[in-house]
XYZ file of C-alpha atoms in Angstrom:
496
model
C 79.538 134.911 70.567
C 75.388 135.056 70.908
C 75.228 131.824 71.739
C 76.631 132.446 74.959
C 75.021 135.933 75.696
C 71.615 133.615 75.832
C 69.650 133.261 79.053
C 70.896 130.779 81.203
C 67.374 129.335 81.813
C 66.299 129.112 77.857
C 69.524 126.745 77.693
C 68.970 124.519 80.701
C 65.390 123.777 79.381
C 66.799 122.960 75.643
C 69.462 120.932 77.351
C 66.718 118.947 79.660
C 64.714 118.496 76.445
C 67.296 117.258 74.953
C 68.384 114.436 77.710
C 64.644 113.636 77.521
C 64.415 113.307 73.859
C 67.528 110.958 73.883
C 66.386 108.954 76.868
C 62.985 107.902 74.997
C 64.974 106.971 72.009
C 67.401 105.028 73.760
C 64.232 102.964 75.690
C 61.753 102.717 72.681
C 64.752 102.121 70.104
C 67.433 99.817 71.696
C 65.046 97.541 72.565
C 63.516 97.363 68.720
C 67.331 96.539 67.661
C 67.676 93.679 70.072
C 64.820 92.088 68.815
C 64.763 93.090 65.754
C 68.717 91.603 65.940
C 67.064 88.129 67.847
C 65.158 86.108 65.235
C 68.739 85.890 62.628
C 70.432 84.727 65.293
C 67.957 82.196 66.628
C 67.610 80.802 63.322
C 71.539 80.537 62.745
C 71.755 79.091 66.174
C 68.904 76.769 66.115
C 69.876 75.436 62.370
C 73.446 74.263 63.764
C 72.071 73.318 67.152
C 68.987 71.367 65.729
C 70.341 69.694 62.669
C 72.928 67.105 62.604
C 72.893 67.072 58.523
C 73.759 70.712 57.900
C 75.653 71.490 55.057
C 79.641 71.588 55.462
C 80.527 75.113 55.766
C 83.797 76.318 54.175
C 85.812 80.107 52.808
C 87.504 82.580 54.512
C 87.414 82.460 58.094
C 87.450 85.786 58.242
C 84.004 86.133 56.552
C 82.030 83.645 59.064
C 79.541 85.272 60.990
C 78.243 82.480 63.093
C 80.305 81.496 66.402
C 83.281 79.290 65.202
C 82.869 77.273 67.841
C 80.628 75.378 65.648
C 83.471 74.355 63.067
C 85.236 71.379 63.635
C 89.230 71.900 64.353
C 90.716 68.581 64.891
C 92.603 68.716 68.435
C 94.894 65.669 67.575
C 96.372 67.509 64.915
C 99.122 69.635 66.634
C 99.644 73.625 65.843
C 101.847 73.893 62.420
C 103.883 76.333 64.542
C 104.284 77.812 67.569
C 103.199 81.203 68.438
C 104.547 83.427 70.844
C 101.224 85.267 72.139
C 100.774 88.314 74.184
C 98.305 88.953 76.384
C 96.869 91.807 78.656
C 94.639 91.055 81.316
C 93.587 93.591 84.003
C 94.036 90.621 86.647
C 94.959 86.637 86.482
C 93.300 84.813 89.027
C 95.401 83.440 92.234
C 91.918 82.848 94.344
C 89.289 79.823 94.159
C 86.687 82.441 93.390
C 88.305 84.794 90.239
C 85.074 86.554 88.158
C 84.196 85.473 84.733
C 86.433 87.093 82.657
C 89.594 86.046 84.751
C 88.577 82.631 84.400
C 88.163 82.638 81.061
C 91.514 84.266 80.480
C 92.871 81.386 82.777
C 91.080 78.703 80.702
C 91.791 80.245 77.491
C 95.444 80.603 77.818
C 96.691 77.799 80.088
C 94.714 75.472 77.072
C 96.789 77.498 74.545
C 100.095 76.775 76.839
C 99.114 73.250 76.752
C 98.861 73.267 72.852
C 103.127 74.353 72.758
C 101.853 78.058 72.204
C 104.640 80.305 74.433
C 101.871 82.834 76.114
C 102.944 85.452 78.071
C 100.386 87.533 80.187
C 101.217 91.149 81.193
C 98.726 91.859 84.557
C 98.556 93.495 87.767
C 100.231 92.198 90.651
C 98.580 89.403 92.318
C 98.129 89.174 96.244
C 100.929 88.762 98.353
C 103.357 89.746 95.236
C 105.694 92.655 97.181
C 107.854 92.649 94.233
C 106.463 91.947 90.669
C 107.364 88.783 89.659
C 107.292 86.878 85.804
C 106.525 83.148 86.042
C 103.636 80.521 85.306
C 101.780 80.772 87.834
C 97.658 80.843 88.284
C 94.639 78.947 89.979
C 96.795 75.887 90.215
C 100.074 77.479 91.258
C 101.958 74.058 91.994
C 100.847 72.196 89.004
C 102.197 75.276 86.774
C 105.758 75.494 88.493
C 106.167 71.619 87.828
C 104.900 71.989 84.452
C 106.407 75.720 83.052
C 106.279 74.494 79.347
C 102.773 74.095 79.251
C 101.632 76.892 81.411
C 101.485 80.940 80.692
C 104.308 82.915 81.986
C 103.176 85.947 83.958
C 104.237 89.035 83.891
C 103.073 91.120 86.866
C 104.043 95.040 86.854
C 105.079 96.824 89.912
C 102.264 98.193 92.049
C 99.188 97.631 94.312
C 98.099 94.484 94.392
C 95.255 94.252 91.490
C 95.567 97.691 90.607
C 95.878 97.549 86.599
C 98.554 99.741 84.904
C 98.610 99.587 81.504
C 101.720 101.763 81.087
C 104.011 99.539 82.981
C 102.348 96.853 81.501
C 103.101 97.993 77.852
C 106.884 99.034 78.786
C 107.101 95.283 79.874
C 105.394 94.502 76.709
C 107.681 96.128 74.545
C 110.990 94.509 76.323
C 109.778 90.910 75.925
C 109.014 91.869 72.243
C 112.635 93.525 71.116
C 113.916 90.069 72.581
C 111.574 87.923 70.270
C 108.572 89.746 68.065
C 105.379 88.510 69.456
C 103.197 86.714 66.798
C 99.883 88.008 68.148
C 98.730 90.261 70.527
C 95.562 89.308 72.964
C 93.530 91.953 74.992
C 90.861 91.133 77.255
C 88.333 94.175 76.648
C 89.878 97.410 77.105
C 93.103 96.249 79.245
C 95.319 97.546 76.404
C 94.206 101.390 75.497
C 93.049 101.791 71.848
C 95.916 104.412 71.343
C 98.162 101.972 72.406
C 96.543 99.386 70.192
C 96.121 100.942 67.215
C 99.762 100.692 65.777
C 99.270 96.798 66.769
C 98.034 94.968 63.318
C 98.212 91.520 65.179
C 96.114 92.527 67.666
C 92.718 90.785 68.860
C 90.777 92.004 71.555
C 87.891 89.964 73.320
C 84.641 92.164 73.847
C 82.985 90.847 77.062
C 80.735 93.741 77.410
C 80.021 96.660 75.247
C 78.797 100.331 76.350
C 75.030 99.434 74.254
C 74.400 96.384 76.063
C 75.286 98.442 79.241
C 72.457 100.589 78.140
C 70.189 98.013 77.878
C 71.246 96.994 81.433
C 70.125 100.048 82.863
C 66.811 100.289 81.338
C 66.093 96.533 82.316
C 67.847 97.743 85.968
C 65.326 100.809 86.298
C 62.011 98.954 85.306
C 62.612 96.883 88.199
C 61.946 99.703 90.438
C 58.664 99.532 92.562
C 55.244 101.223 91.605
C 56.002 104.997 93.453
C 59.359 104.419 93.956
C 61.375 107.426 92.838
C 64.127 106.693 89.353
C 67.321 106.907 90.708
C 69.783 109.931 90.674
C 72.260 107.382 89.914
C 70.324 105.807 86.579
C 69.638 109.502 85.609
C 73.353 110.048 85.259
C 73.966 106.679 84.363
C 71.940 107.056 81.162
C 72.994 110.337 80.101
C 76.786 109.534 80.414
C 76.464 106.167 78.818
C 74.913 107.806 75.302
C 77.987 109.762 74.675
C 80.242 106.868 75.883
C 78.178 104.334 73.094
C 78.946 107.135 70.253
C 82.867 107.271 71.802
C 82.897 103.450 71.604
C 81.955 103.479 67.897
C 84.649 105.685 66.960
C 87.311 104.033 68.801
C 86.679 100.452 68.298
C 88.214 100.708 65.069
C 91.708 101.154 66.283
C 91.621 97.690 67.385
C 92.453 95.199 64.121
C 90.053 92.073 65.038
C 87.504 92.375 67.606
C 86.212 88.836 69.162
C 82.603 89.187 70.101
C 81.662 86.402 72.735
C 78.226 85.947 71.652
C 76.369 86.098 68.281
C 74.435 89.072 69.202
C 77.076 90.863 70.276
C 78.862 90.164 67.004
C 76.119 91.535 65.080
C 76.078 94.567 67.031
C 80.107 95.266 66.664
C 79.069 94.569 62.502
C 75.891 96.714 62.300
C 76.006 99.165 65.059
C 79.324 99.759 65.558
C 80.248 99.450 61.639
C 83.343 97.277 62.509
C 84.243 95.443 59.425
C 82.895 91.785 58.654
C 86.510 90.497 58.613
C 87.455 91.944 61.343
C 84.723 90.602 63.876
C 84.824 87.297 64.815
C 82.127 85.367 66.981
C 84.046 82.589 69.581
C 82.202 81.393 72.825
C 83.325 80.874 75.996
C 84.217 77.865 77.182
C 84.365 75.755 80.275
C 86.697 72.939 81.446
C 84.913 69.684 80.756
C 87.122 67.835 83.587
C 85.597 70.050 85.811
C 81.994 70.353 84.703
C 80.234 67.057 84.062
C 77.618 64.389 85.028
C 77.979 63.159 88.189
C 74.938 61.963 89.799
C 76.530 60.523 92.811
C 78.784 63.418 93.553
C 75.073 65.149 93.451
C 73.280 63.036 96.075
C 76.165 62.966 98.506
C 75.682 67.442 98.590
C 72.049 66.801 98.791
C 71.973 64.900 102.111
C 75.421 67.071 103.012
C 73.240 70.094 103.122
C 69.949 68.591 104.158
C 67.792 68.878 100.908
C 65.058 65.981 101.730
C 64.610 62.837 99.624
C 60.680 64.221 98.896
C 61.677 67.455 97.493
C 59.645 68.199 94.240
C 62.259 70.093 92.522
C 65.473 71.722 93.533
C 66.533 75.135 92.035
C 70.115 76.198 92.007
C 71.535 79.740 91.584
C 75.472 80.562 91.445
C 77.501 83.671 91.328
C 78.064 86.963 92.871
C 75.145 88.056 94.876
C 74.389 91.251 94.147
C 71.422 93.282 92.733
C 72.482 93.504 88.744
C 72.687 89.541 88.847
C 68.981 89.772 89.587
C 68.864 88.611 93.256
C 65.765 91.107 94.285
C 63.777 89.046 91.673
C 64.856 85.602 92.496
C 64.081 86.722 96.091
C 60.471 88.093 95.736
C 59.541 84.903 93.483
C 60.966 82.364 95.196
C 59.143 83.585 98.586
C 56.073 83.474 96.719
C 56.552 80.117 95.106
C 57.747 77.929 98.426
C 54.745 79.451 100.140
C 52.511 77.513 97.347
C 55.135 74.826 97.020
C 56.227 74.023 100.307
C 58.274 70.848 98.918
C 60.085 73.058 96.488
C 64.049 73.666 97.330
C 66.434 76.727 96.115
C 70.173 75.992 96.752
C 72.346 79.434 96.855
C 76.268 78.946 95.720
C 78.073 82.455 96.090
C 78.419 85.469 98.480
C 77.320 89.393 98.329
C 75.224 91.653 99.509
C 72.235 89.224 99.289
C 73.434 86.299 100.967
C 71.979 87.343 104.408
C 68.673 87.850 102.631
C 68.581 84.488 101.405
C 69.628 82.655 105.140
C 66.414 84.541 106.551
C 63.793 83.061 103.647
C 63.584 79.629 105.906
C 65.178 76.612 105.753
C 63.874 75.771 101.941
C 66.762 78.124 100.785
C 70.151 76.556 101.751
C 72.923 79.149 101.162
C 76.562 77.369 100.385
C 78.387 80.501 100.415
C 81.472 81.073 97.682
C 82.756 77.967 96.121
C 85.874 77.120 93.980
C 85.249 74.989 90.695
C 85.565 71.676 92.147
C 83.064 72.132 94.946
C 80.724 73.865 92.008
C 81.382 70.634 90.208
C 79.159 69.099 93.088
C 76.681 71.953 93.274
C 75.404 71.872 89.537
C 75.072 68.045 90.070
C 72.783 68.104 93.118
C 70.158 70.817 91.549
C 67.447 69.795 89.297
C 67.542 73.162 87.394
C 69.721 76.401 87.146
C 68.501 79.568 87.645
C 70.312 82.753 86.012
C 68.090 86.020 86.795
C 70.615 88.391 85.382
C 69.420 92.142 85.073
C 73.161 92.693 83.303
C 72.570 91.931 79.309
C 76.499 92.329 78.023
C 78.504 89.597 78.226
C 77.056 85.434 78.627
C 77.868 84.051 81.861
C 79.818 81.034 82.323
C 77.400 79.805 84.733
C 75.124 78.750 81.953
C 77.294 76.727 80.232
C 78.930 74.977 83.375
C 75.505 74.175 84.374
C 74.372 73.070 80.980
C 78.114 70.828 80.939
C 76.767 69.516 84.053
C 73.366 67.851 82.647
C 71.284 70.603 83.833
C 68.871 72.445 81.936
C 68.236 76.370 82.619
C 66.058 79.177 83.722
C 67.177 82.330 82.440
C 66.271 85.755 81.387
C 65.605 86.587 78.107
C 67.980 88.469 76.459
C 69.732 88.470 72.749
C 72.649 87.055 73.790
C 71.329 84.343 76.109
C 68.769 83.366 73.597
C 70.783 83.220 70.262
C 73.716 81.353 71.662
C 72.979 79.713 75.073
C 68.887 78.441 75.068
C 68.877 78.007 71.286
C 66.223 75.077 71.378
C 63.133 75.204 74.184
C 63.909 71.375 75.206
C 67.390 73.721 76.720
C 64.958 75.068 79.468
C 63.347 78.517 79.961
C 63.233 81.903 79.166
C 61.339 85.343 81.411
C 61.407 88.690 81.088
C 63.071 90.045 83.737
C 60.471 90.872 86.148
C 59.561 88.748 89.060
C 55.982 88.398 87.342
C 57.745 86.656 84.615
C 60.172 84.718 86.706
C 57.565 83.232 89.034
C 55.535 82.094 86.349
C 58.240 80.189 84.717
C 59.224 78.873 88.152
C 55.516 77.309 88.211
C 55.671 76.026 84.716
C 58.994 73.954 86.222
C 57.339 72.520 89.061
C 54.720 71.737 87.179
C 56.764 69.618 85.105
C 58.342 68.076 87.614
C 62.222 66.478 88.143
C 61.875 63.718 85.691
C 61.249 65.837 82.929
C 64.113 68.132 83.923
C 66.570 65.747 83.965
C 65.050 64.496 80.552
C 65.785 68.075 79.204
C 69.134 68.239 80.844
C 70.339 65.188 78.621
C 69.757 67.391 75.882
C 71.872 70.200 77.173
C 74.687 68.367 78.069
C 74.865 66.880 74.345
C 74.673 70.465 73.063
C 76.889 72.025 75.676
C 79.991 69.634 75.001
C 79.643 70.565 71.167
C 79.607 74.275 71.722
C 80.900 75.653 75.229
C 84.149 73.187 75.813
C 87.392 74.918 76.660
C 88.995 72.726 74.075
C 86.527 74.061 71.179
C 87.019 77.765 72.434
C 90.877 77.825 72.336
C 91.392 75.693 69.109
C 88.878 78.498 67.778
C 90.839 81.126 69.074
C 94.308 79.262 67.774
C 92.791 78.963 64.137
C 92.341 83.291 64.522
C 95.741 83.564 66.066
C 97.380 81.418 62.894
C 95.111 83.424 60.556
C 96.593 86.826 62.219
C 100.071 85.519 61.688
C 99.838 83.817 58.115
C 96.678 84.411 56.187
C 97.037 81.169 54.305
C 95.262 79.402 57.974
C 92.461 81.551 56.987
C 91.030 79.105 55.227
C 88.566 76.407 56.393
C 87.646 73.423 54.102
């Protein structure tokens, strides 16, 4: 009662002081924690990447603290049992340019279906669905319908297209589970809320970004402000709100039986900061379809000629994805504007759409904007460039575009975050890294121009070799399959 009778002014001052203190604790402590994590992860990754004579690993898979993609699973051997798998995904891709999480879900569960597993996807209604429908539909709807046994069955709940209603999806799940119980339940991030998930011992959730990573993202984006530019009120609200969110996540994440981190650094955070027991955290990197992304020089040369890249271009940079601020396009826009003034024979090819599309178009003939592209069109894009640029300001998750570029035999120029440094650019030969600011990006781009396209092509071969061993859809699917088998029966947890 005494607390409630205190004057409001001191309370406000105390609250402000607390927020300020928390802010600076976050500002200096969180980046330090990320840096502390980085050397260990990089060391592990570099060991696996650089040495072909690493000591073979054996033991309980649940104790492995490195990415399962590094282990050998023979795709020629069929699974010992066919699993019935439930998947909760907010959206399921139906267009040509789905988001990264949707593409991951489609690639993974289509691959598992083709391995003979019965996959049921519980998702929101798709565009054009007047009534909820169940069936094997996806990116290539015609192919799926012709081969229903090798495609996931889609359970779209009723409601507006694209609007996720977990309670409706849960009802569908319970109905299907009554017919024949599911062996494993897989949730893409928090598609399945923790208060429903906590009763499922056979559940695994894949995290494509957690609040602790979002906090670093907020800080990085605010640091891009120009001198004299005021701090955004939205940033203040975001920072004050994200700390309770992190604490809340730490508490409720334990409700999920198994956690799949999509990067080595995320796995460390879940074990160390979120205090999830080691045997419940598993690192499985995302993968891309190796049939869609491969080296095809002729296709690349054809696209260059068609879009107007001159034969005497010294270096062709490329960027793909959503053209929005948090993907780092303000940095790339400013850095490349300076670079092409000094080097008029460099070019930038932009594949994607968004608010920054018109600004890129106004930069002149050295910037070629292609708009959104389907996976088949992206194959030509990657083969047409010399190096792929990913200037993202969002440390959370792991962009599939980096994997696609490396699978296409291209080196990368990427923001220096633990997730990227510890999982993607694990060797200096794979490309260049920069601090997420204009000066550092420009410096790295100058180094690229200095090396030239011949050296970049050599780097690209090393990227292709590493990506083929780590980032394929088959590797990802086999790792998830083994995890799901392990969840079903712990005899499958033993690896020799």
